[in-house]
Coordinates of C-alpha atoms and ligand atoms in Angstrom, one line a residue:
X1 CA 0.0 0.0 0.0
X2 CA 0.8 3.8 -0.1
X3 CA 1.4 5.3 3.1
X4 CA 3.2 8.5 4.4
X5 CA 6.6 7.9 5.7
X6 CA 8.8 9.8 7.9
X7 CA 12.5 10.0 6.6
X8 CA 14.1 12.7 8.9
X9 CA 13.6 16.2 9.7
X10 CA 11.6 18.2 7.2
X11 CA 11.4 14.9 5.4
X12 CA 8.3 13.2 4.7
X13 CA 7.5 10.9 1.9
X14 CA 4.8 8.6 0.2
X15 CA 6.6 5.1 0.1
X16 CA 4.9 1.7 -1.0
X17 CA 4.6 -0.4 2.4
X18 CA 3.6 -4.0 3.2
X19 CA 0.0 -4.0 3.7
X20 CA -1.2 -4.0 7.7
X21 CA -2.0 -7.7 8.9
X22 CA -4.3 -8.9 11.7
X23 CA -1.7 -8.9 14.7
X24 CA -4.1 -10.1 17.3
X25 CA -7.4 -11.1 18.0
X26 CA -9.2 -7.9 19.1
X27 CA -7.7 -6.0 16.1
X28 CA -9.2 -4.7 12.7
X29 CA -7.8 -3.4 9.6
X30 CA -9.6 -0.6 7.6
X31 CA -9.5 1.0 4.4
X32 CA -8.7 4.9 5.4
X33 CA -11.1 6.9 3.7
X34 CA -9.9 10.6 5.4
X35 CA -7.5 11.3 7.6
X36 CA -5.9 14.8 9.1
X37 CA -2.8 16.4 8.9
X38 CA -2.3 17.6 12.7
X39 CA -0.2 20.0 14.7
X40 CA 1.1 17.4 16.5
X41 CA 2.7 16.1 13.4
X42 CA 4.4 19.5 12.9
X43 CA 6.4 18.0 16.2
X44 CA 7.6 15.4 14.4
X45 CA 8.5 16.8 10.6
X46 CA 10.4 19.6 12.1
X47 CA 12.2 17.0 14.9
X48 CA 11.0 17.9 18.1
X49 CA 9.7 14.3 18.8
X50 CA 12.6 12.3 19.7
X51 CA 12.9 7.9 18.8
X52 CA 11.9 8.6 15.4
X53 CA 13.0 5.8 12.8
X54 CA 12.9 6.5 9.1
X55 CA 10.1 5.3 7.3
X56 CA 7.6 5.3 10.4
X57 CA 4.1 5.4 9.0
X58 CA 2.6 9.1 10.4
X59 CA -1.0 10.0 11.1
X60 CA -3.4 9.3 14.5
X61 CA -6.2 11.3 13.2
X62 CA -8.2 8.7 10.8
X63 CA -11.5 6.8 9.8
X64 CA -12.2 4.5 7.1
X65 CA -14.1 0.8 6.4
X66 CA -13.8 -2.5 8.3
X67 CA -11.9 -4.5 5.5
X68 CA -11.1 -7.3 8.3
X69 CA -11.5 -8.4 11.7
X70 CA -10.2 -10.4 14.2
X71 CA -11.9 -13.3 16.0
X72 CA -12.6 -11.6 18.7
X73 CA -13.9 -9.0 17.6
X74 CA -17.7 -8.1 18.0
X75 CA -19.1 -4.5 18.2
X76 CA -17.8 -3.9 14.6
X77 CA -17.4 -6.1 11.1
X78 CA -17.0 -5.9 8.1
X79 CA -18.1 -3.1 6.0
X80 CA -18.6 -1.0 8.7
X81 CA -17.5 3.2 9.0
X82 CA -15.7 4.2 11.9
X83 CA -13.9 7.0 12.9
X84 CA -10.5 5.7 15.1
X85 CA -9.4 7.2 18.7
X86 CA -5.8 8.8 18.5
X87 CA -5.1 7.2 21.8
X88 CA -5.1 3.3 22.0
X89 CA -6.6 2.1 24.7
X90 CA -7.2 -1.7 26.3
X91 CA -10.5 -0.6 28.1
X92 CA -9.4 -2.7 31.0
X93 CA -6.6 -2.2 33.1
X94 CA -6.7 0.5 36.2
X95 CA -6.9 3.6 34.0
X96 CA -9.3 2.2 31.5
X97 CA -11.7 1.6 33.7
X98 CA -11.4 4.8 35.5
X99 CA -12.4 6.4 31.8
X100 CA -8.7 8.1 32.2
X101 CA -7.9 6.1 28.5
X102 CA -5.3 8.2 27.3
X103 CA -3.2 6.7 30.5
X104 CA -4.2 3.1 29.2
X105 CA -1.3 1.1 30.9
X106 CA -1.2 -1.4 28.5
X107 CA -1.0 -0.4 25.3
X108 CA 2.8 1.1 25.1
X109 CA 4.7 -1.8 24.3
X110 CA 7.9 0.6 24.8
X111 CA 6.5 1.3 28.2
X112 CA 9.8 0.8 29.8
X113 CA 11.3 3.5 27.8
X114 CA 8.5 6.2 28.2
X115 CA 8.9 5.2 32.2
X116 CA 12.9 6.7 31.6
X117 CA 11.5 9.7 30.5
X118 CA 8.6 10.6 32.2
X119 CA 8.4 8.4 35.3
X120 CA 5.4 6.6 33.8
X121 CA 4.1 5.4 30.2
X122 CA 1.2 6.8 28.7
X123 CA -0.8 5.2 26.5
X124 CA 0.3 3.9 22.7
X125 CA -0.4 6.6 20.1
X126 CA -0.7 6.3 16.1
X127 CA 2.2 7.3 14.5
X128 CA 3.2 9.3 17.0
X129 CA 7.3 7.6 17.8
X130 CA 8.8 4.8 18.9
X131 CA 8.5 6.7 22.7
X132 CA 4.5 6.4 22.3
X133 CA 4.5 2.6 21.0
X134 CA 5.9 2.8 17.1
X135 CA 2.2 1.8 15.8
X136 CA 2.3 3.0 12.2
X137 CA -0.6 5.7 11.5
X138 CA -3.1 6.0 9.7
X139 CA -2.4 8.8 6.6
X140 CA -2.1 5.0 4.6
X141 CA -4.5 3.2 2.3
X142 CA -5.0 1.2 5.2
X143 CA -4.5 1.1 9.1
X144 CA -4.2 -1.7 12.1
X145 CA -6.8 -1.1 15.0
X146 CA -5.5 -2.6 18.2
X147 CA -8.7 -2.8 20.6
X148 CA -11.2 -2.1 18.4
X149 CA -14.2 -3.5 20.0
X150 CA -12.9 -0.4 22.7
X151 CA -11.9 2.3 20.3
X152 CA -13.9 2.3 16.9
X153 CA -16.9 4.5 16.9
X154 CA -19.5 3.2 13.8
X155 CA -20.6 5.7 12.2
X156 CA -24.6 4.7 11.0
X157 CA -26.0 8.0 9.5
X158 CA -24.9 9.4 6.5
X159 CA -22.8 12.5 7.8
X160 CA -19.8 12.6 4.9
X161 CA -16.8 11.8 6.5
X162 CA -16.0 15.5 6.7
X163 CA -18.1 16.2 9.5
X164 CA -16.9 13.3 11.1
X165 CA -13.6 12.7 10.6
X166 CA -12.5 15.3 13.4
X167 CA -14.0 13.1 16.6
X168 CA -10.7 11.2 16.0
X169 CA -8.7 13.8 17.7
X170 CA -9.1 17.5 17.3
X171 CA -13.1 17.9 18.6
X172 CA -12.4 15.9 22.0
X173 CA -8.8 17.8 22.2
X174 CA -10.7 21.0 22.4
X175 CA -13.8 19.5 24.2
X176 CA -11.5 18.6 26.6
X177 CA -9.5 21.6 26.8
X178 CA -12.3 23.5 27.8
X179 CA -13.7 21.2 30.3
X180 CA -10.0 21.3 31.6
X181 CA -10.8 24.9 31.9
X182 CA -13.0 25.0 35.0
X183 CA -15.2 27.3 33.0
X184 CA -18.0 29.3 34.9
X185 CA -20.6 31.1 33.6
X186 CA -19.8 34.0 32.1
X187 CA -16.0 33.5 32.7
X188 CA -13.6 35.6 29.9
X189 CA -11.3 32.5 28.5
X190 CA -8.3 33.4 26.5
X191 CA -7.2 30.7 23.7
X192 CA -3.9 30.7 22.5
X193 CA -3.2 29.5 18.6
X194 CA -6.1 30.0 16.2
X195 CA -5.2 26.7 14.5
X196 CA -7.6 23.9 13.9
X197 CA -7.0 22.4 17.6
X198 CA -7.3 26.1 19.3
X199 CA -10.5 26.4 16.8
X200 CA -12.0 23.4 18.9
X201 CA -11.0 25.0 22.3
X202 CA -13.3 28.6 21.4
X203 CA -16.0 26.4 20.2
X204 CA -16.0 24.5 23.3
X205 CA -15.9 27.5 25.7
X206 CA -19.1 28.7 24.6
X207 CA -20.4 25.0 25.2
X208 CA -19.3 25.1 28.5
X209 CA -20.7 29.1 29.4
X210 CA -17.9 31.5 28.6
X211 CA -19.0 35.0 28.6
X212 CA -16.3 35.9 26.2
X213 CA -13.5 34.4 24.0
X214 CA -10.2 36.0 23.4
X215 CA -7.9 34.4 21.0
X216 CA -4.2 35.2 20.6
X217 CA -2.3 34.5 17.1
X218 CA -0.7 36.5 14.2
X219 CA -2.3 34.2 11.3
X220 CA -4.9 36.8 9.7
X221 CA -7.5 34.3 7.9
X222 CA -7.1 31.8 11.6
X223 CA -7.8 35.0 13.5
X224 CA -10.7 35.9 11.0
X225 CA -12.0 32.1 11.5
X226 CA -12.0 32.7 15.4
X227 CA -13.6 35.9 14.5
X228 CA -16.5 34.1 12.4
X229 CA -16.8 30.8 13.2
X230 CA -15.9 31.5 17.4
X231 CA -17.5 34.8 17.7
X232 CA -14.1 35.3 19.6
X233 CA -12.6 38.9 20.1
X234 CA -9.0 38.5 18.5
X235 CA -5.4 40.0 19.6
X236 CA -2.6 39.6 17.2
X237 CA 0.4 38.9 19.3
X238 CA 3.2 40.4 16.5
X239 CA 1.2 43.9 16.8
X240 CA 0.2 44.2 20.2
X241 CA 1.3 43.0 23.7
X242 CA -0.5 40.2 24.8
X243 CA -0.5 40.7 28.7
X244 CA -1.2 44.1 28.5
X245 CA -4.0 44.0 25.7
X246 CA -5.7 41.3 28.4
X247 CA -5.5 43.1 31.1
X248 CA -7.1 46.0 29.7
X249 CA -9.5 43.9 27.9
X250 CA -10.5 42.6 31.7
X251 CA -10.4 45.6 33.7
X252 CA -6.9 44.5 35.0
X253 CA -8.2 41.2 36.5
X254 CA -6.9 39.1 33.8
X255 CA -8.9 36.3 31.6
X256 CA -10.5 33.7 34.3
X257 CA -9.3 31.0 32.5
X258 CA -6.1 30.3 29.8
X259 CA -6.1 27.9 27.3
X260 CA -2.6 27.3 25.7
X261 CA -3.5 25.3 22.2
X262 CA -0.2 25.9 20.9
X263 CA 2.2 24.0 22.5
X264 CA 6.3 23.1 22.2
X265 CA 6.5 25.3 18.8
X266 CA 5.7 28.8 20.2
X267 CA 6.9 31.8 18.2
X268 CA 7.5 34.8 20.5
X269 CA 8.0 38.1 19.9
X270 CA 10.3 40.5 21.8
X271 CA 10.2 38.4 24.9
X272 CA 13.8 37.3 25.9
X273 CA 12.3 34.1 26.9
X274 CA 11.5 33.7 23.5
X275 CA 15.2 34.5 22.1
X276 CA 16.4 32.0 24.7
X277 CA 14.2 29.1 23.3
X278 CA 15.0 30.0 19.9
X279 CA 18.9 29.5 20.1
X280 CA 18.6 26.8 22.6
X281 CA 16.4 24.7 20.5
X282 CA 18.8 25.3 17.8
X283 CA 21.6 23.6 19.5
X284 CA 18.9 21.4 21.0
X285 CA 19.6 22.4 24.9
X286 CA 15.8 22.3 24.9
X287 CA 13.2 20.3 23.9
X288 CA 10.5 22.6 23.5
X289 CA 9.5 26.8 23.3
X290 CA 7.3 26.9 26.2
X291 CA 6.8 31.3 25.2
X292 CA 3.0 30.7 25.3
X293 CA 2.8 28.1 28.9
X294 CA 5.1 31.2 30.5
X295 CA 2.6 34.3 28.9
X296 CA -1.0 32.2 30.2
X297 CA 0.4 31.6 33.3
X298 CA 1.2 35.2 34.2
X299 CA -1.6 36.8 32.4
X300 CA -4.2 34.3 33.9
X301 CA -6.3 36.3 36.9
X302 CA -5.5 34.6 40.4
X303 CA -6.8 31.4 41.5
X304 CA -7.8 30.8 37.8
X305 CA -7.2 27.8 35.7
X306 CA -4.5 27.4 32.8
X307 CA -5.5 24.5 30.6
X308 CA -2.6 23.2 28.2
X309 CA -4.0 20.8 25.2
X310 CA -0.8 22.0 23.6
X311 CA 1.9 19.1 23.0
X312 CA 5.1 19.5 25.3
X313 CA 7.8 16.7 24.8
X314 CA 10.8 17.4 27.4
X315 CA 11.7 19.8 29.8
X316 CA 10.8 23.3 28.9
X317 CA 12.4 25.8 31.1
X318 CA 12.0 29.1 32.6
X319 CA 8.1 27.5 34.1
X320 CA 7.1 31.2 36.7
X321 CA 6.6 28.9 39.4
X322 CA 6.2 31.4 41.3
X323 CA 3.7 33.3 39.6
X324 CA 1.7 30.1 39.3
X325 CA 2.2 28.8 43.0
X326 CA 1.1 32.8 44.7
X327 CA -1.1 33.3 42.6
X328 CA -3.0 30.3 43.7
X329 CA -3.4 28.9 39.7
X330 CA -4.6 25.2 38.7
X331 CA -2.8 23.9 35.8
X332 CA -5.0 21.2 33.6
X333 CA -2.9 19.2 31.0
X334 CA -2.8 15.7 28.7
X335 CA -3.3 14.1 26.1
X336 CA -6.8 14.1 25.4
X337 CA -9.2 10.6 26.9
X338 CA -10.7 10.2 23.4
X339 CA -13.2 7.0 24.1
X340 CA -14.7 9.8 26.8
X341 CA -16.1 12.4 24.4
X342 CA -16.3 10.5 20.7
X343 CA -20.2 9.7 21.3
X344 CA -21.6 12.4 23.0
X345 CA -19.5 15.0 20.5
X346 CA -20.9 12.6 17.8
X347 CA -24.1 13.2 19.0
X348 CA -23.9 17.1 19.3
X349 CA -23.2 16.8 15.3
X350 CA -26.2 14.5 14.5
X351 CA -28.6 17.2 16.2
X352 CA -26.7 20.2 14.0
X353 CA -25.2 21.6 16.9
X354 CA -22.0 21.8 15.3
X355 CA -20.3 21.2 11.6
X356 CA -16.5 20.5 12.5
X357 CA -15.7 20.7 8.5
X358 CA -15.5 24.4 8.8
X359 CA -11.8 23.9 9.5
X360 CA -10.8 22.3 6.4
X361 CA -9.5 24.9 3.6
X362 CA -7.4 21.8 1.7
X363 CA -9.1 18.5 0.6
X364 CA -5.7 16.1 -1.1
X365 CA -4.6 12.9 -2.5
X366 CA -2.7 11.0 -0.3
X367 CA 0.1 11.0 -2.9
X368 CA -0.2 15.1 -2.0
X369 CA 0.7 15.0 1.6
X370 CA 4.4 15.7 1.7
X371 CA 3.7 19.1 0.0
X372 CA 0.6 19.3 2.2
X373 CA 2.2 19.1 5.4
X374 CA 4.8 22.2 4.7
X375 CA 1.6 24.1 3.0
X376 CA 0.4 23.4 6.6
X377 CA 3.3 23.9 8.6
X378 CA 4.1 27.4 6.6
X379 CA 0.6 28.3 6.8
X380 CA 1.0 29.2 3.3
X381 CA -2.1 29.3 1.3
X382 CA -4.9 30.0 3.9
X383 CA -4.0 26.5 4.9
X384 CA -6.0 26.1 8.4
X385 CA -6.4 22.2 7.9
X386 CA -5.8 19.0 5.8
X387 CA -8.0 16.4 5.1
X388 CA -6.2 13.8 3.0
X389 CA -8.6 11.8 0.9
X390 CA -6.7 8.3 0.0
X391 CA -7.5 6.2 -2.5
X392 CA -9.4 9.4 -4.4
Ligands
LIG401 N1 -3.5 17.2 24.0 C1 -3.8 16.5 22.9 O1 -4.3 15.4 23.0 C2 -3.6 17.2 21.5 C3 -4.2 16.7 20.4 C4 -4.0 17.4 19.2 C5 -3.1 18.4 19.1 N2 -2.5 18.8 20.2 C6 -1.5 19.9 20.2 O2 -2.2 21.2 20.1 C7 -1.4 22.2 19.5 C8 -2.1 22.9 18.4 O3 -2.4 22.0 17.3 P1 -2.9 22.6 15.9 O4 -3.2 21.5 15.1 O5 -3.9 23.6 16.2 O6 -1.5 23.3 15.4 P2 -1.1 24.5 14.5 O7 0.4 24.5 14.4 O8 -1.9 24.5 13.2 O9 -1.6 25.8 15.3 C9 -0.8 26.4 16.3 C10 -1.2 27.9 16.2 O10 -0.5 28.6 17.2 C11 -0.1 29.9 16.7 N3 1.0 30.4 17.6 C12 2.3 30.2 17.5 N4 2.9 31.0 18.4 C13 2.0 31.6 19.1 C14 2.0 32.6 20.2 N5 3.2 33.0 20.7 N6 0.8 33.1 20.6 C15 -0.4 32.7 20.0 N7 -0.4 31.8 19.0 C16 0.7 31.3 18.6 C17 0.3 29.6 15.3 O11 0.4 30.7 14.5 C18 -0.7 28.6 14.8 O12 -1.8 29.2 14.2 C19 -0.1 21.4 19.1 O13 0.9 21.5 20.1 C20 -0.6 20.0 19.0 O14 0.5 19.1 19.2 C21 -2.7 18.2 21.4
LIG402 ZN1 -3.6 15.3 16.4
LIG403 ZN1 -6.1 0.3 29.4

């Protein structure tokens, strides 16, 4: 089959693979029919993400057709549509059964070397590394499901996969994001990154009562989607300063609650911090640009809650402890429990509530992601997000 490999840094490539096999019994294979290009795989094509091999199949945002199914297998077969979890999870060890899925303990057969890093392993991800499990993704003609009686969600109405397609990953992420927020009613939240993931997180507030959504970026048409789509009030953070534009904005008080959907890849302006990352990720004494994580945690109004969907990989420095611990702050974070939200979001599309295709500017071929994903990582051509269409 076709699939999108990763080669190196700033080095992707379609490749012709061995077809996916049945590994075990609770696994399926499907024919992808869609799948998104994500900020997180930014993290890897410009080599942020560390234990990546060359030709590693990328893509955990995907949904496509039972093609085949393991014996054990029951709540999907053949021929069915379903939209496949990000996170793989067993659905019953500790953390499964608490509903906390995206800390399955079971599903990172490198669990040992995640442990080295991070004290524990969480749970195996889709082409997301070798640190997160090494299962290739799903931007293929065809994927592996691990657990799929736990993870697939069928898909029985006729919504085009469009609408869909984005309860794999970036829906939850926001969902979550904003429940992570400790929203109020009426609270001012402040979302930074107006890309598809931070698009989620404005959506979401209102779901969950925000009075008012400010949303930081320099992108003009993301901004003007945040404007639109999020009713958001926007601040540009290359024309105007952030902390200051946010405290006037809130009477000096500060936004309630501070969403950072951006994440490891921060561009900063002025802010020595933001020099500092720069050159230090250069000569990789740092794993990430934390600029955004620092700026939410000292704009955020005391005793209000910073929520980070954002990716971090390593040990970002220069963290205002101390403007987080005195000012009494709660700090929300992870990789997002997919199997939690997929249904009810599902549901909130099915009764027109929301159409998460207003993302997508660029529909491609499968043989079009390599130039897709530096379209999308330049932001070059109004690109906001990619659906990749194989086998069209
Ligand atoms: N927690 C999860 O489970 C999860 C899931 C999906 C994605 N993510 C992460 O969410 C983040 C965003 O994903 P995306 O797909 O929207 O990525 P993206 O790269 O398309 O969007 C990031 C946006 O941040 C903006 N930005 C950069 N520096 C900024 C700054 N200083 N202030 C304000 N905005 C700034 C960029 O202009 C861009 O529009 C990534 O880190 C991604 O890895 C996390
Ligand atoms: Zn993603
Ligand atoms: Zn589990």
């Amino acid at each position: 089959m076709k699939a999108l490999c990763w080669h190196g840094h700033g080095d992707v490539r379609v490749d012709t693979v061995p077809d996916p096999e049945l590994k075990s019994p609770g696994d399926v294979i499907i024919k992808v029919t869609a799948a998104g290009i994500c900020g997180s795989d930014l993290h890897l094509l410009d080599g942020y993400m560390p234990t990546m091999e060359s030709g590693d199949i990328l893509g955990h945002e995907t949904m496509g057709i039972v093609v085949d199914a393991g014996s054990e297998v029951k709540k999907v077969k053949k021929g069915d549509r379903v939209v496949i979890p990000f996170t793989i999870a067993c659905g019953s060890c500790f953390f499964c059964k608490k509903g906390l899925w995206a800390a399955c303990d079971t599903t990172n057969p490198n669990a040992a070397m995640a442990a080295k890093v991070m004290g524990h392993s969480p749970a195996g991800l889709f082409g997301y590394s070798h640190l997160t499990g090494g299962y290739p993704g799903g931007q293929a003609e065809y994927l592996r499901v691990p657990h799929a009686d736990v993870g697939c969600l069928k898909i029985e109405s006729d919504l085009p996969d469009e609408k869909v397609l984005f309860l794999s990953d970036i829906f939850p992420t926001g969902y979550m994001a904003a429940e992570n927020a400790e929203i109020e009613a009426g609270d001012t939240v402040a979302v930074w990154g107006c890309g598809p993931v931070g698009q989620f997180c404005i959506q979401s507030a209102w779901m969950f009562g925000a009075g008012r959504v400010i949303a930081i970026d320099h992108v003009a048409e993301r901004m003007a989607l945040a404007r639109t789509a999020g009713r958001a009030e926007t601040i540009d953070f290359t024309k105007q300063d952030v902390y200051e534009t946010l405290q006037e904005m809130t009477g000096g008080r500060g936004p309630d609650r501070c969403i950072d959907a951006v994440g490891a890849e921060a561009h900063g302006t002025g802010g020595i911090d933001a020099v500092i990352d720069k050159v230090k990720a250069a000569v990789s004494l740092t794993t990430d640009r934390a600029h955004v994580l620092r700026q939410a945690i000292y704009c955020c109004r005391k005793a209000g809650t910073v929520s980070v969907p954002g990716v971090y990989i390593g040990f970002p420095d220069k963290i205002p402890m101390g403007a987080f611990m005195n000012k009494g702050l709660t700090m929300k974070t992870g990789q997002t429990h997919m199997h939690r939200y997929m249904r009810p979001l599902l549901e909130r599309i099915q009764a027109g509530e929301i159409d998460p295709s207003f993302v997508i500017t660029h529909r491609l071929k499968l043989e079009q992601a390599p130039e897709g994903y530096k379209t999308f990582r330049d932001k070059k051509d109004g690109c906001i997000k990619i659906m990749l269409q194989p086998g069209t």
